[in-house]
Coordinates of C-alpha atoms in Angstrom, one line a residue:
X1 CA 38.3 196.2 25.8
X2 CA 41.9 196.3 26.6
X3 CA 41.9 192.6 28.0
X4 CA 40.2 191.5 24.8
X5 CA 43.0 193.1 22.5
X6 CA 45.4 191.7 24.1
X7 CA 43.7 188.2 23.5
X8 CA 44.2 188.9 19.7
X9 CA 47.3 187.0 17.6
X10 CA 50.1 189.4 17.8
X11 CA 49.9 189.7 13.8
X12 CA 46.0 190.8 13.8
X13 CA 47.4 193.6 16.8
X14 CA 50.4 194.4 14.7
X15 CA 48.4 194.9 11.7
X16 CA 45.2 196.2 12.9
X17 CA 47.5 199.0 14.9
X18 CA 49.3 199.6 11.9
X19 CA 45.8 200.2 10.0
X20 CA 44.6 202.3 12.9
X21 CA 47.1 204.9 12.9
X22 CA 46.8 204.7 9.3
X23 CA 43.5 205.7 9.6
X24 CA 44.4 208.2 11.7
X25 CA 46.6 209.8 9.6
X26 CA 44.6 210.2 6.8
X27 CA 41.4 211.6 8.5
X28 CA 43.7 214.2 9.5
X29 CA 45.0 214.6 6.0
X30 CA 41.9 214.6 4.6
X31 CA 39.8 217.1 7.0
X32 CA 42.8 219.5 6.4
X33 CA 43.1 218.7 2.8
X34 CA 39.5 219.0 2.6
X35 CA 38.8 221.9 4.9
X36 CA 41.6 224.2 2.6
X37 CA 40.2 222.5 -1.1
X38 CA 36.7 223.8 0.2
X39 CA 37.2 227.0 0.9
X40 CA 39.6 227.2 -2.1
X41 CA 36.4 226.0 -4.5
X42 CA 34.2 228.0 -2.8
X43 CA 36.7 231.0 -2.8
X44 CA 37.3 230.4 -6.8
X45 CA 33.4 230.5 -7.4
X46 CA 32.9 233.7 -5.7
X47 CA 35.9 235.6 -7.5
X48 CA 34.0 233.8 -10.8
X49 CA 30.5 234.9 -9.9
X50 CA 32.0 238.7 -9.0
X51 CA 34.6 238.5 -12.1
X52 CA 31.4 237.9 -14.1
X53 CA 29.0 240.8 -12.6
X54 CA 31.4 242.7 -13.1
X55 CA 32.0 241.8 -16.9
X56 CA 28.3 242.1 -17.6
X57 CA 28.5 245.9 -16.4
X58 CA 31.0 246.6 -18.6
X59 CA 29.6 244.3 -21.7
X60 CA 26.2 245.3 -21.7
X61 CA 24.6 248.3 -23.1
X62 CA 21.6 249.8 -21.5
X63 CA 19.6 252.2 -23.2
X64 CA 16.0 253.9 -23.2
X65 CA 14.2 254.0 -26.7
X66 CA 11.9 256.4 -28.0
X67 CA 9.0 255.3 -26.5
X68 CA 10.9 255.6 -22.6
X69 CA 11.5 251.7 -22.6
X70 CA 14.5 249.9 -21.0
X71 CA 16.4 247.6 -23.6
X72 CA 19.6 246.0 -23.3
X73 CA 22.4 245.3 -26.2
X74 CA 22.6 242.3 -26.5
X75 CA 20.0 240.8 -25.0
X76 CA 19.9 239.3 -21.6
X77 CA 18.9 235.9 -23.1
X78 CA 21.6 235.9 -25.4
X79 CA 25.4 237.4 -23.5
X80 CA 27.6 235.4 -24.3
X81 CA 29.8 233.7 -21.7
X82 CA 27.3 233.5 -19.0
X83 CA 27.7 230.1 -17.3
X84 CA 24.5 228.4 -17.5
X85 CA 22.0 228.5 -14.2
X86 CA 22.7 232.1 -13.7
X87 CA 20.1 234.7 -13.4
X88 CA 20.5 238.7 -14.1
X89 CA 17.8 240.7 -12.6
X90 CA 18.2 245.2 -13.8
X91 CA 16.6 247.5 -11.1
X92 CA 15.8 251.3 -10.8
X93 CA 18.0 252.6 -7.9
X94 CA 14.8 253.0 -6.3
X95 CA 14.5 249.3 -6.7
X96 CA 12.0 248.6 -8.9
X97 CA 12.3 246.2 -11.1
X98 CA 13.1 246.4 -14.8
X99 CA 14.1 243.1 -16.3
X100 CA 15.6 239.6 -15.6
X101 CA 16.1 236.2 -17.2
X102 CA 15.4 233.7 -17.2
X103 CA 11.6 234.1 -17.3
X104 CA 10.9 231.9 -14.5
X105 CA 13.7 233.8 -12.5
X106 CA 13.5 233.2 -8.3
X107 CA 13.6 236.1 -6.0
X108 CA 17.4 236.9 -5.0
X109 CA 16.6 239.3 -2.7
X110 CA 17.6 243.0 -2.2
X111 CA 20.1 243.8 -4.0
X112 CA 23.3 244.3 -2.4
X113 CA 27.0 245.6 -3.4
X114 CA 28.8 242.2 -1.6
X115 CA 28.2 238.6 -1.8
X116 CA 25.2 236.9 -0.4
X117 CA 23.6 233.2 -0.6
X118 CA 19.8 233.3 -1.5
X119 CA 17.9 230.7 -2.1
X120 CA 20.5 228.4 -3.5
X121 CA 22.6 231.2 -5.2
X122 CA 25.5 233.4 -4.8
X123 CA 24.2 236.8 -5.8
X124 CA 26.2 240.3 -5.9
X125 CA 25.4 243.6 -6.9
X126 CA 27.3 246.5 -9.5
X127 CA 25.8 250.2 -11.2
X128 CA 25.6 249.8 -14.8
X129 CA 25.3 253.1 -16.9
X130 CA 22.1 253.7 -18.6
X131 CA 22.1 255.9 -21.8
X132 CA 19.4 257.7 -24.0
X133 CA 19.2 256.0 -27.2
X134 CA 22.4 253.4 -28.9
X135 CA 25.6 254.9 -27.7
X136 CA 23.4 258.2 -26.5
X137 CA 24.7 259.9 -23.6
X138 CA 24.5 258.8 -20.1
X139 CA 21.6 259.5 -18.2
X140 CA 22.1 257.7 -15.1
X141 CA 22.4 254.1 -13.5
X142 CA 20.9 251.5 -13.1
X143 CA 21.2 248.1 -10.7
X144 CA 22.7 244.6 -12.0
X145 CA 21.6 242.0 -10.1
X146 CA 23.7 238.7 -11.1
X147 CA 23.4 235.1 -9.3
X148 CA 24.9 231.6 -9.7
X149 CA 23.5 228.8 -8.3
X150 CA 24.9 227.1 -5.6
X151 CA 24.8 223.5 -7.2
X152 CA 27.4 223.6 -9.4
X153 CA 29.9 224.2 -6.4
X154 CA 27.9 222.1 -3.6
X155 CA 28.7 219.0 -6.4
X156 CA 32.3 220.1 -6.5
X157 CA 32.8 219.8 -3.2
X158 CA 30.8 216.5 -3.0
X159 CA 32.7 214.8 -5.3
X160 CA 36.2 216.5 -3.8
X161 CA 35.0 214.9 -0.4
X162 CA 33.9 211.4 -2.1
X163 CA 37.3 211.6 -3.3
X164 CA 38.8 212.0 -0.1
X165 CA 36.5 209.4 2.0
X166 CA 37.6 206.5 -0.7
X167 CA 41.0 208.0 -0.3
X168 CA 40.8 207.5 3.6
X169 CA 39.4 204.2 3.4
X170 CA 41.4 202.8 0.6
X171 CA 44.1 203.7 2.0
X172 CA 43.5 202.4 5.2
X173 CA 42.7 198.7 3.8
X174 CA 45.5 199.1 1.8
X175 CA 47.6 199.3 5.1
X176 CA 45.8 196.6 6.3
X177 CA 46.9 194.3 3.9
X178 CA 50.4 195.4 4.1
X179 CA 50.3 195.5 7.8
X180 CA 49.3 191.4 7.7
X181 CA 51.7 190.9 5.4
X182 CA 54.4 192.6 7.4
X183 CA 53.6 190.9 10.9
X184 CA 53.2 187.5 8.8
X185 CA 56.7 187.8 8.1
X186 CA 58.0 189.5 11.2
X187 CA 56.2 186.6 12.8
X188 CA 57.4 183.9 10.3
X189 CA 60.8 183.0 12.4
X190 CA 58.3 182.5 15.5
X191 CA 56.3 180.6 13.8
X192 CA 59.7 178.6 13.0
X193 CA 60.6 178.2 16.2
X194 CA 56.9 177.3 17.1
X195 CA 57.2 174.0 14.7
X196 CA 60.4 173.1 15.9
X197 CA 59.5 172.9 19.5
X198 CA 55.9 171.4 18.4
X199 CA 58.4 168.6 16.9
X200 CA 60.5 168.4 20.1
X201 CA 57.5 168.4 22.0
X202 CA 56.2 165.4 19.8
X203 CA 59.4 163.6 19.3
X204 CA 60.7 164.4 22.9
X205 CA 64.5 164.8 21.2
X206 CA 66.2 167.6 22.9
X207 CA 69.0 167.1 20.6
X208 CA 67.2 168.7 17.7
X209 CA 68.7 172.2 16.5
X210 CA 66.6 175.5 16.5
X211 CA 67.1 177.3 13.7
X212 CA 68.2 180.8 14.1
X213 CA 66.9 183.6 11.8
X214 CA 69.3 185.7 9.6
X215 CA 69.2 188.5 11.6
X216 CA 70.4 189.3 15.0
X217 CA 67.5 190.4 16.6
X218 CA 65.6 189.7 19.6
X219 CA 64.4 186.8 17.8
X220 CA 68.1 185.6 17.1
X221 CA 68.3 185.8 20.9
X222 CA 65.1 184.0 21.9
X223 CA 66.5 181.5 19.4
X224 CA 69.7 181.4 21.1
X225 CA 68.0 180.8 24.2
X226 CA 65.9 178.3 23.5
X227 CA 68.9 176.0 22.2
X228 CA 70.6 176.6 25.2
X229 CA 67.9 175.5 27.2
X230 CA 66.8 172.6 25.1
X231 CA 71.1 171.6 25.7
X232 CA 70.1 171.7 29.7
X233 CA 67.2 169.8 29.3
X234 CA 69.1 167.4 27.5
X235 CA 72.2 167.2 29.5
X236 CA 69.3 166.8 32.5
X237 CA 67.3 163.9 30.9
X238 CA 70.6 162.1 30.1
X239 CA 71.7 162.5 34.2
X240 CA 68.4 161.7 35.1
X241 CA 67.7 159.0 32.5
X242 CA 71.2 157.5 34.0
X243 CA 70.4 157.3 37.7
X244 CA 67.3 155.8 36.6
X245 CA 68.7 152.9 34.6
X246 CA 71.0 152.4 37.5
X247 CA 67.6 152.5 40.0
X248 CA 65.6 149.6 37.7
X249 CA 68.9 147.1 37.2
X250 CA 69.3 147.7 41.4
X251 CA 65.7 146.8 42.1
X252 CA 66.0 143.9 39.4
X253 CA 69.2 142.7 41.0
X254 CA 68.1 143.1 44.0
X255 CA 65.1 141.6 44.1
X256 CA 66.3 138.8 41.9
X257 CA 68.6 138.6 44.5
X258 CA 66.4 138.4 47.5
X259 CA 64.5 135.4 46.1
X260 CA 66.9 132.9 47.6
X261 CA 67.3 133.9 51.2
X262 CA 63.6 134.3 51.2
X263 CA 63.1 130.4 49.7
X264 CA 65.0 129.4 52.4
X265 CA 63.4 131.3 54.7
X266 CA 60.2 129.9 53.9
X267 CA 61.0 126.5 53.7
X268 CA 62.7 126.3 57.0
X269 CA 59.5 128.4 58.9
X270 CA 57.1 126.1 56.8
X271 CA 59.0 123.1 58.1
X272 CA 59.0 124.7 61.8
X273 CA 55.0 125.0 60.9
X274 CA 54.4 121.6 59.9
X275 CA 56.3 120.0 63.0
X276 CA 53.9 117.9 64.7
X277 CA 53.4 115.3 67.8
X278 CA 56.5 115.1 70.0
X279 CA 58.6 117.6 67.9
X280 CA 55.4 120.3 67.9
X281 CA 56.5 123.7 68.7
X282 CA 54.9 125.4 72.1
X283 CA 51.8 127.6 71.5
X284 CA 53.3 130.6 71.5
X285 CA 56.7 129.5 69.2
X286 CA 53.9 128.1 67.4
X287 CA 51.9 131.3 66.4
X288 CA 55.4 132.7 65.9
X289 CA 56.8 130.5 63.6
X290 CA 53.4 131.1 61.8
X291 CA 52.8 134.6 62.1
X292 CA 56.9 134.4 60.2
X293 CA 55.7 132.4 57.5
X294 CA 52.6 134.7 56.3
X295 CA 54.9 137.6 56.7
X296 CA 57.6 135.9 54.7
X297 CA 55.3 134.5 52.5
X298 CA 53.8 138.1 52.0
X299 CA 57.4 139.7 51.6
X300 CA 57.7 137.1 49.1
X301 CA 54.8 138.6 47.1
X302 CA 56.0 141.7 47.1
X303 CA 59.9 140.7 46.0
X304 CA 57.6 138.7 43.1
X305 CA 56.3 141.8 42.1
X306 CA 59.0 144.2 42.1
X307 CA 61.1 142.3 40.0
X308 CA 58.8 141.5 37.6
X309 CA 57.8 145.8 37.5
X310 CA 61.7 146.0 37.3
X311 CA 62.2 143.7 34.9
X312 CA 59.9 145.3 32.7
X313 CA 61.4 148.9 33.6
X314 CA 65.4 147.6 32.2
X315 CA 63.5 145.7 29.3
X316 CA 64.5 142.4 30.3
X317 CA 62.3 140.3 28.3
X318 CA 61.4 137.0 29.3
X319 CA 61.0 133.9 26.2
X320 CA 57.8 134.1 25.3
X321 CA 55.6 130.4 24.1
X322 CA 52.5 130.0 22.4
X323 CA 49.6 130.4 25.2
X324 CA 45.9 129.8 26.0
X325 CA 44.4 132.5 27.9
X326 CA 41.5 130.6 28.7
X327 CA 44.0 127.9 30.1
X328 CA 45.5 130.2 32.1
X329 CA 41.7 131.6 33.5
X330 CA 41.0 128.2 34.5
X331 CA 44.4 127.8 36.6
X332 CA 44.0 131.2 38.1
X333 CA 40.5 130.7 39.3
X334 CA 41.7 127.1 40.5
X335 CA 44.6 128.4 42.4
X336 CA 42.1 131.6 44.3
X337 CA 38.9 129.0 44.7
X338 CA 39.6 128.4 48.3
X339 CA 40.3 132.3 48.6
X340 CA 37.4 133.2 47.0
X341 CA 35.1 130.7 48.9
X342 CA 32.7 133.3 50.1
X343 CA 32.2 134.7 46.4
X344 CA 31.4 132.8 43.4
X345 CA 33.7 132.8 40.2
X346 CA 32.2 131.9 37.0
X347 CA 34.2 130.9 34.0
X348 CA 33.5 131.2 30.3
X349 CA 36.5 130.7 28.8
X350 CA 36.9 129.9 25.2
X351 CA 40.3 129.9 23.3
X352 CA 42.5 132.8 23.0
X353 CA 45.9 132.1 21.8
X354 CA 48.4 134.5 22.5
X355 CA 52.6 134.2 22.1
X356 CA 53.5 135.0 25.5
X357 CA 55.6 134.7 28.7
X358 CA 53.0 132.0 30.7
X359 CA 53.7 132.9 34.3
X360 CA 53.3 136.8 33.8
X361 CA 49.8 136.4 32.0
X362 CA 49.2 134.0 34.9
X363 CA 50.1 137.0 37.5
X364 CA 47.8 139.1 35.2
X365 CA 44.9 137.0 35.8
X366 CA 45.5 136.0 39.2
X367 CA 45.7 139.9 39.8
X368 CA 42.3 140.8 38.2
X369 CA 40.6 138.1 40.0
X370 CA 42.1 139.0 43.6
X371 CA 41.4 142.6 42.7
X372 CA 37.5 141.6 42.2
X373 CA 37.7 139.2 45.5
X374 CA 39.4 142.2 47.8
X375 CA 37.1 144.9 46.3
X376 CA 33.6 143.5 46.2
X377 CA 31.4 141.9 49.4
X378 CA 30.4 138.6 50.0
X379 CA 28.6 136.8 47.8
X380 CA 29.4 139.1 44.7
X381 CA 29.8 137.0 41.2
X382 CA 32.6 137.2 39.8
X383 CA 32.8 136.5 35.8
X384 CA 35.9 135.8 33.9
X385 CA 35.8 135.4 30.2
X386 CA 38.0 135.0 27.6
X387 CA 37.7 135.1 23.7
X388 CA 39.5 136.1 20.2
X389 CA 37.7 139.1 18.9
X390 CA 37.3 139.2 15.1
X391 CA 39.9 141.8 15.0
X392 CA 42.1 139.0 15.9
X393 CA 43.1 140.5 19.7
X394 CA 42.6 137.9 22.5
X395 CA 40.5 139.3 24.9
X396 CA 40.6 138.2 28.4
X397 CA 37.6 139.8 30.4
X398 CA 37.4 140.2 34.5
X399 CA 34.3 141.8 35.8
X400 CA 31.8 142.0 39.1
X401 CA 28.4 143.3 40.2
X402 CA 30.4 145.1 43.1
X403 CA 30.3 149.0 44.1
X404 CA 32.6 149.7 41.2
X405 CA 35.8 151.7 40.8
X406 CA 35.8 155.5 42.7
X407 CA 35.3 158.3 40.2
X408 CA 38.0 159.5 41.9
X409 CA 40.9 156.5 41.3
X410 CA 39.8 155.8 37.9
X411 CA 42.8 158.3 36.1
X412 CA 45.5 156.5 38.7
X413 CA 44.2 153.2 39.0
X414 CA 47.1 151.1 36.9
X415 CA 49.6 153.7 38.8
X416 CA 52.0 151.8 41.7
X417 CA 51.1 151.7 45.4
X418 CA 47.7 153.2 44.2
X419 CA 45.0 151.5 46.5
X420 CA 41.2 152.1 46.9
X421 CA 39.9 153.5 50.3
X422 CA 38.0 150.2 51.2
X423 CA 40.9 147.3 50.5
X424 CA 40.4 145.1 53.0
X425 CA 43.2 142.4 51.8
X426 CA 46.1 144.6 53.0
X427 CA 47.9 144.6 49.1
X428 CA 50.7 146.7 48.3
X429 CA 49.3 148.7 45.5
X430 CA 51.0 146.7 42.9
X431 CA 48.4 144.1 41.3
X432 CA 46.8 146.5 38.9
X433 CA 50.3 147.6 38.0
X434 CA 51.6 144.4 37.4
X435 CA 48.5 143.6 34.9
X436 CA 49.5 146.9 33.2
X437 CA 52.9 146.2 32.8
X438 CA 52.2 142.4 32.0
X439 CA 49.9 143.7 28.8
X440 CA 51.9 145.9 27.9
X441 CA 55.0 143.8 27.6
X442 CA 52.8 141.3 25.5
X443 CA 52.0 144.5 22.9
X444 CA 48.6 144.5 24.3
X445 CA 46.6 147.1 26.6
X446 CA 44.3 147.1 29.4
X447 CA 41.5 148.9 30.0
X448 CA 38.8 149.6 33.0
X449 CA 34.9 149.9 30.7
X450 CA 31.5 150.7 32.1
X451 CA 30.0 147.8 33.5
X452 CA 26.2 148.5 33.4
X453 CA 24.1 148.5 35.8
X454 CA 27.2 148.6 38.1
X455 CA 30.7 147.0 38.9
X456 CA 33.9 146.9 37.5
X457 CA 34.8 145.4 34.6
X458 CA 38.4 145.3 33.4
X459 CA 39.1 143.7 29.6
X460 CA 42.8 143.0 28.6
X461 CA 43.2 142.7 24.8
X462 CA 46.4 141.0 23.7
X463 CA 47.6 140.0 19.9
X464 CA 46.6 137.2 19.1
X465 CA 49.4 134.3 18.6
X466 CA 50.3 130.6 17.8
X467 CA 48.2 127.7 19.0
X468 CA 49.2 125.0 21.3
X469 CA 50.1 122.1 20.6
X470 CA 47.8 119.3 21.4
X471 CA 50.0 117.4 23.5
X472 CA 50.2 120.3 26.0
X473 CA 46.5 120.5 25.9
X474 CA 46.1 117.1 26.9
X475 CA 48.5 117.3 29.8
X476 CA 46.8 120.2 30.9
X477 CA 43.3 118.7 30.9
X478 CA 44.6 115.8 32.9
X479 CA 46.4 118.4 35.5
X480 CA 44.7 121.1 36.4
X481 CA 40.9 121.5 37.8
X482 CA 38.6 124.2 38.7
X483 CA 37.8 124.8 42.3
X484 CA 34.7 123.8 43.5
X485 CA 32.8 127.0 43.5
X486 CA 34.3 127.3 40.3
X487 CA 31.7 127.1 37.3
X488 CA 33.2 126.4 33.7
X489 CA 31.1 127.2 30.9

């Protein structure tokens, strides 16, 4: 019960506290209230019912006639001031009876000198005088028997308790109400600060201000220190947002950099490697000089793709030029056709214009395509596709009838130096970030969809941009050719 209270808003606690006690309150109020009106009404009605016994004793003649029989002056049926419902019963002192009204009178029992409650009325007792003959002299007494019903009172006190129960609950709701309205605007500079942070949250500006309520109160201070925090934070994010600038244009540098030594590098172990006849290398300087070159040729690679992920980290933009991503399929699956002998790429590439940097959204596709190659066994197809969608995106399309991506690695799998358990082509972890990067850079997006039965299938979807001109298709035509296991649709 406690735990689920304490799930409540603060306002609905606030103000269903507030209505509770109250509640409380008043159901004290009103059982003592009640419990002292009562007994006053109740109190009041027996002084009436006694005040008027009494008044009929002293009212009311009772004489015997001539002929020995009991008559009363006035009337029993006709005193004035008798409150209606009452009944007035005259008795022998030996208790027989003598008269009563009305007519139809109930039994109030034996008469008694205090007050009693018979059969729904209050009935007392008092002597009267009885004389012989109109104002004759006294002869003896007789007994008054008077009663009142009870439901004149029992309604009083009905309604006096109604009363009191709309009382209790009206004035509860009424607190209610108030209370909400109370905790709404206690709460309101929470709910102030809420928005603002909401906003910072959304806008990620530590700089914003957080308004401070009028009064100093704990809010005030929570208000206080929440700016100084957010003033940390900031002062933080700038440090940190510094060293990190410094990081990307150190990679970029350095991997810009590193590109020359490593050319040279290369081209003197690939001359070493190509020595042949007289000038041939031993076996063993041999395998080293080649062993070098892949090495080199990896490290390469790798330099390749850090500067291009650190390029796009420091925003260095590289010209972009009206493109054909189908073009650039064909290259990229002529370039990996003698790595990819053992599987079988098939092309269907139509055109897909795109305004873009040529030799990233060539890494892009060369990375989706050696991603399929290195994750799926021999013999797999391997379908690359590329289109304009009639939303006007260029769609370029890489997918396999392979195992498919883990469950797993699918919410990291365009993170860096992610890798699958069963690479077998000894990559860095940088391919899929690279194609991330790359579309992203272009305004576009990649995505990894279901590919149904199974397989992967990843689809990039770039904005769709100027067309080449036909010169350059021409030149292209004449230059570059698919592999041979290559099919172009």
């Amino acid at each position: 019960m406690s735990g689920a209270f304490d799930g409540l808003p603060i306002r609905v606690r606030l103000a269903g506290v507030s209505a509770l006690l109250t509640l409380v309150i008043l159901c004290a109020f009103a059982l003592l209230v009640g419990a002292l009106a009562v007994r006053r009404v109740r109190a009041d009605f027996d002084r009436q019912v006694t005040q008027t016994a009494e008044g009929l004793t002293s009212r009311l003649g009772i004489y015997l006639d001539s002929s020995s029989r009991v008559l009363t002056d006035p009337p029993l049926d006709r005193i004035a001031g008798v409150p209606e419902g009452s009944v007035i019963k005259l008795f022998t002192i030996a208790g027989a009876p003598i008269a009563h009204v009305p007519r139809n009178a109930p039994s109030l029992g034996t008469p008694h000198a205090t007050l009693q409650t018979v059969g729904g009325y209050r009935v007392i007792s008092r002597l009267a005088p009885i004389h012989v003959g109109d104002n004759g002299p006294q002869i003896g007494e007789v007994v008054l028997q008077y009663g009142r019903a009870l439901s004149s009172v029992d309604a009083t006190v009905a309604r006096l308790e109604l009363l009191l129960l709309v009382g209790v609950l009206g004035g509860s709701g009424f607190a209610l109400l108030a209370g909400v309205m109370l905790a709404r605007r206690a709460m309101a500079p929470i709910a102030e600060l809420t928005r603002t942070a909401e906003e910072i949250a959304s806008t990620r500006d530590p700089s914003r201000t957080i308004p401070l309520p009028r009064a100093d109160d704990e809010v005030a201070e929570l208000a206080r220190t929440l700016q100084g925090m957010l003033r940390e934070l900031g002062a933080a994010h700038l440090e940190t947002e510094a060293a990190l600038s410094r990081q990307r244009r150190f990679v970029a540098d350095a991997s810009h950099e590193l590109r020359t030594p490593l050319t040279s590098i290369l081209a003197n172990l690939e001359l070493l490697a190509d020595r042949s006849g007289a000038d041939q290398l031993p076996g063993e300087l041999a395998d080293a000089a080649s062993s070098a070159l892949r090495s080199s040729q990896r490290m390469r690679r790798l330099v390749a793709d850090l500067l291009l992920l650190a390029r796009g980290d420091v925003g260095r933009v590289v010209p972009h030029e009206p493109c054909d991503l189908g073009r650039i399929a064909v290259e990229a699956a002529a370039e990996l056709g003698s790595i990819g002998a053992s599987h079988e790429i098939i092309l269907d590439v139509h055109p897909a214009h795109v305004l873009g940097a040529r030799d990233e959204l060539h890494r892009l596709t060369i990375n989706l395509i050696e991603n399929a190659l290195r994750h799926t066994p021999e013999g797999t197809e391997i379908r690359v596709s590329t289109d304009t969608t009639p939303e006007g995106r260029a769609r370029l399309v890489v997918e396999d009838d392979g195992p498919g991506v883990p469950e797993e690695l699918t919410a990291t799998l365009f993170e860096r130096f992610v890798r699958g358990a069963g690479d077998r082509g000894g990559s860095f972890g940088l391919g899929l970030a690279i194609v991330r990067a790359v579309a992203e850079s272009h305004g576009g997006a990649v995505t990894l969809e279901p590919n149904v039965p199974h397989g992967a299938r990843f689809v990039v979807r770039l904005p769709a941009g100027e067309t080449e001109s036909e010169s350059d298709l021409n030149d292209h035509r004449q230059h570059h050719r698919p592999a041979a296991k290559t099919l172009v649709d």
